[in-house]
């Protein structure tokens, strides 16, 4: 909240090797690139960020048409999308927000564990142990 950004995420890592922060740049004609060139403890502007630890100002949701988060990975449900346009719900939100003129940021001082079928940190990932 101290950064007063419309959209800002804590930093967490993808659940695949090699570990990489879930923050990317979209480069025209070249696709996406993981952002690894940042100062620890800094705020980094990115094009695509994860939504597991996301602070969104209310005005963003009031301006954006719902659904705000939509899973667009299924080629059968989204046959008209190019493979590069298919994306998870968090990246879908990012693209919608950027189209509306909002910038997205990651506060790298907020370190999160990316949990799902595994837990990811900067050191790598560990599969969850199910009972």
Coordinates of C-alpha atoms in Angstrom, one line a residue:
X1 CA 0.0 0.0 0.0
X2 CA 2.9 2.3 0.7
X3 CA 3.8 2.4 -3.0
X4 CA 0.4 3.7 -4.0
X5 CA 0.2 1.7 -7.3
X6 CA -3.0 0.7 -9.0
X7 CA -1.8 -2.9 -9.3
X8 CA 1.1 -4.4 -7.4
X9 CA 2.1 -8.0 -6.6
X10 CA 4.4 -9.6 -4.1
X11 CA 7.2 -11.6 -5.6
X12 CA 6.9 -15.4 -6.0
X13 CA 8.5 -17.9 -8.3
X14 CA 7.1 -20.2 -11.0
X15 CA 6.7 -23.8 -10.1
X16 CA 9.0 -25.1 -12.7
X17 CA 12.8 -25.3 -13.1
X18 CA 14.7 -23.1 -13.4
X19 CA 13.1 -20.8 -10.7
X20 CA 12.1 -17.4 -12.1
X21 CA 10.1 -14.6 -10.6
X22 CA 6.5 -14.5 -11.9
X23 CA 7.0 -11.3 -13.8
X24 CA 7.5 -10.9 -17.5
X25 CA 7.9 -8.4 -20.3
X26 CA 5.9 -8.8 -23.5
X27 CA 8.1 -7.9 -26.5
X28 CA 6.4 -7.1 -29.8
X29 CA 7.0 -9.9 -32.3
X30 CA 9.2 -11.9 -29.8
X31 CA 6.8 -13.1 -27.2
X32 CA 7.5 -13.0 -23.5
X33 CA 10.7 -12.7 -21.4
X34 CA 11.2 -13.5 -17.7
X35 CA 12.4 -10.4 -15.8
X36 CA 15.6 -11.3 -13.9
X37 CA 17.4 -8.0 -14.1
X38 CA 16.1 -6.3 -10.9
X39 CA 17.5 -5.1 -7.6
X40 CA 16.3 -7.2 -4.6
X41 CA 13.9 -5.1 -2.5
X42 CA 12.9 -2.8 -5.4
X43 CA 9.6 -2.2 -7.2
X44 CA 9.7 -3.5 -10.8
X45 CA 7.3 -2.6 -13.6
X46 CA 6.3 -5.6 -15.6
X47 CA 3.8 -6.5 -18.3
X48 CA 2.7 -9.8 -16.9
X49 CA 2.6 -10.7 -13.1
X50 CA 1.1 -13.4 -11.0
X51 CA -2.0 -12.8 -9.0
X52 CA -1.4 -15.0 -6.0
X53 CA -0.4 -11.9 -3.9
X54 CA -2.0 -9.0 -5.7
X55 CA -3.2 -5.6 -4.5
X56 CA -5.7 -4.0 -6.9
X57 CA -7.2 -0.6 -6.4
X58 CA -11.0 -0.6 -6.6
X59 CA -11.0 1.8 -9.5
X60 CA -9.3 -0.8 -11.7
X61 CA -12.2 -3.3 -11.1
X62 CA -14.8 -0.6 -11.6
X63 CA -13.4 0.4 -15.0
X64 CA -12.6 -3.2 -16.2
X65 CA -15.5 -5.3 -17.5
X66 CA -15.9 -8.6 -15.8
X67 CA -14.9 -11.3 -15.8
X68 CA -11.7 -9.8 -14.5
X69 CA -9.8 -13.1 -14.4
X70 CA -10.5 -15.7 -17.1
X71 CA -8.5 -18.9 -17.8
X72 CA -7.8 -18.8 -21.6
X73 CA -5.6 -21.8 -22.0
X74 CA -8.1 -24.3 -23.4
X75 CA -7.8 -24.4 -27.2
X76 CA -11.2 -26.0 -27.5
X77 CA -12.9 -23.2 -25.5
X78 CA -10.8 -20.5 -27.2
X79 CA -10.2 -21.8 -30.8
X80 CA -9.8 -18.3 -32.3
X81 CA -6.9 -17.4 -30.0
X82 CA -3.4 -17.8 -31.3
X83 CA -1.2 -20.0 -29.0
X84 CA 0.7 -16.9 -27.9
X85 CA -2.6 -15.3 -26.8
X86 CA -3.7 -18.2 -24.7
X87 CA -2.9 -17.6 -21.0
X88 CA -3.7 -18.2 -17.4
X89 CA -6.2 -16.1 -15.5
X90 CA -3.6 -13.8 -14.0
X91 CA -2.0 -13.0 -17.3
X92 CA -5.4 -12.4 -18.8
X93 CA -6.1 -9.9 -16.1
X94 CA -2.7 -8.2 -16.8
X95 CA -3.5 -7.8 -20.5
X96 CA -6.9 -6.4 -19.8
X97 CA -5.5 -3.9 -17.3
X98 CA -2.7 -2.8 -19.6
X99 CA -5.2 -2.2 -22.4
X100 CA -7.0 0.1 -20.1
X101 CA -3.8 2.0 -19.5
X102 CA -2.9 0.6 -16.0
X103 CA 0.7 -0.3 -15.2
X104 CA 1.7 -3.4 -13.2
X105 CA 4.4 -3.7 -10.6
X106 CA 6.1 -6.3 -8.4
X107 CA 7.4 -5.4 -5.0
X108 CA 10.4 -7.7 -4.8
X109 CA 10.8 -7.1 -1.0
X110 CA 7.6 -9.2 -0.4
X111 CA 8.7 -12.8 -0.9
X112 CA 5.8 -15.3 -1.3
X113 CA 5.6 -19.0 -1.6
X114 CA 3.9 -20.1 -4.8
X115 CA 1.8 -23.0 -3.7
X116 CA -0.1 -25.4 -5.8
X117 CA 1.0 -29.0 -6.5
X118 CA 4.4 -27.8 -5.4
X119 CA 5.8 -24.9 -3.4
X120 CA 8.2 -22.6 -5.3
X121 CA 10.9 -20.2 -3.8
X122 CA 14.0 -18.7 -5.2
X123 CA 15.9 -21.9 -4.3
X124 CA 13.7 -24.2 -6.3
X125 CA 10.5 -26.0 -5.8
X126 CA 9.3 -28.9 -3.7
X127 CA 6.3 -31.1 -4.6
X128 CA 3.6 -31.0 -1.9
X129 CA 3.2 -34.2 0.2
X130 CA -0.4 -35.3 0.0
X131 CA -1.8 -37.3 2.9

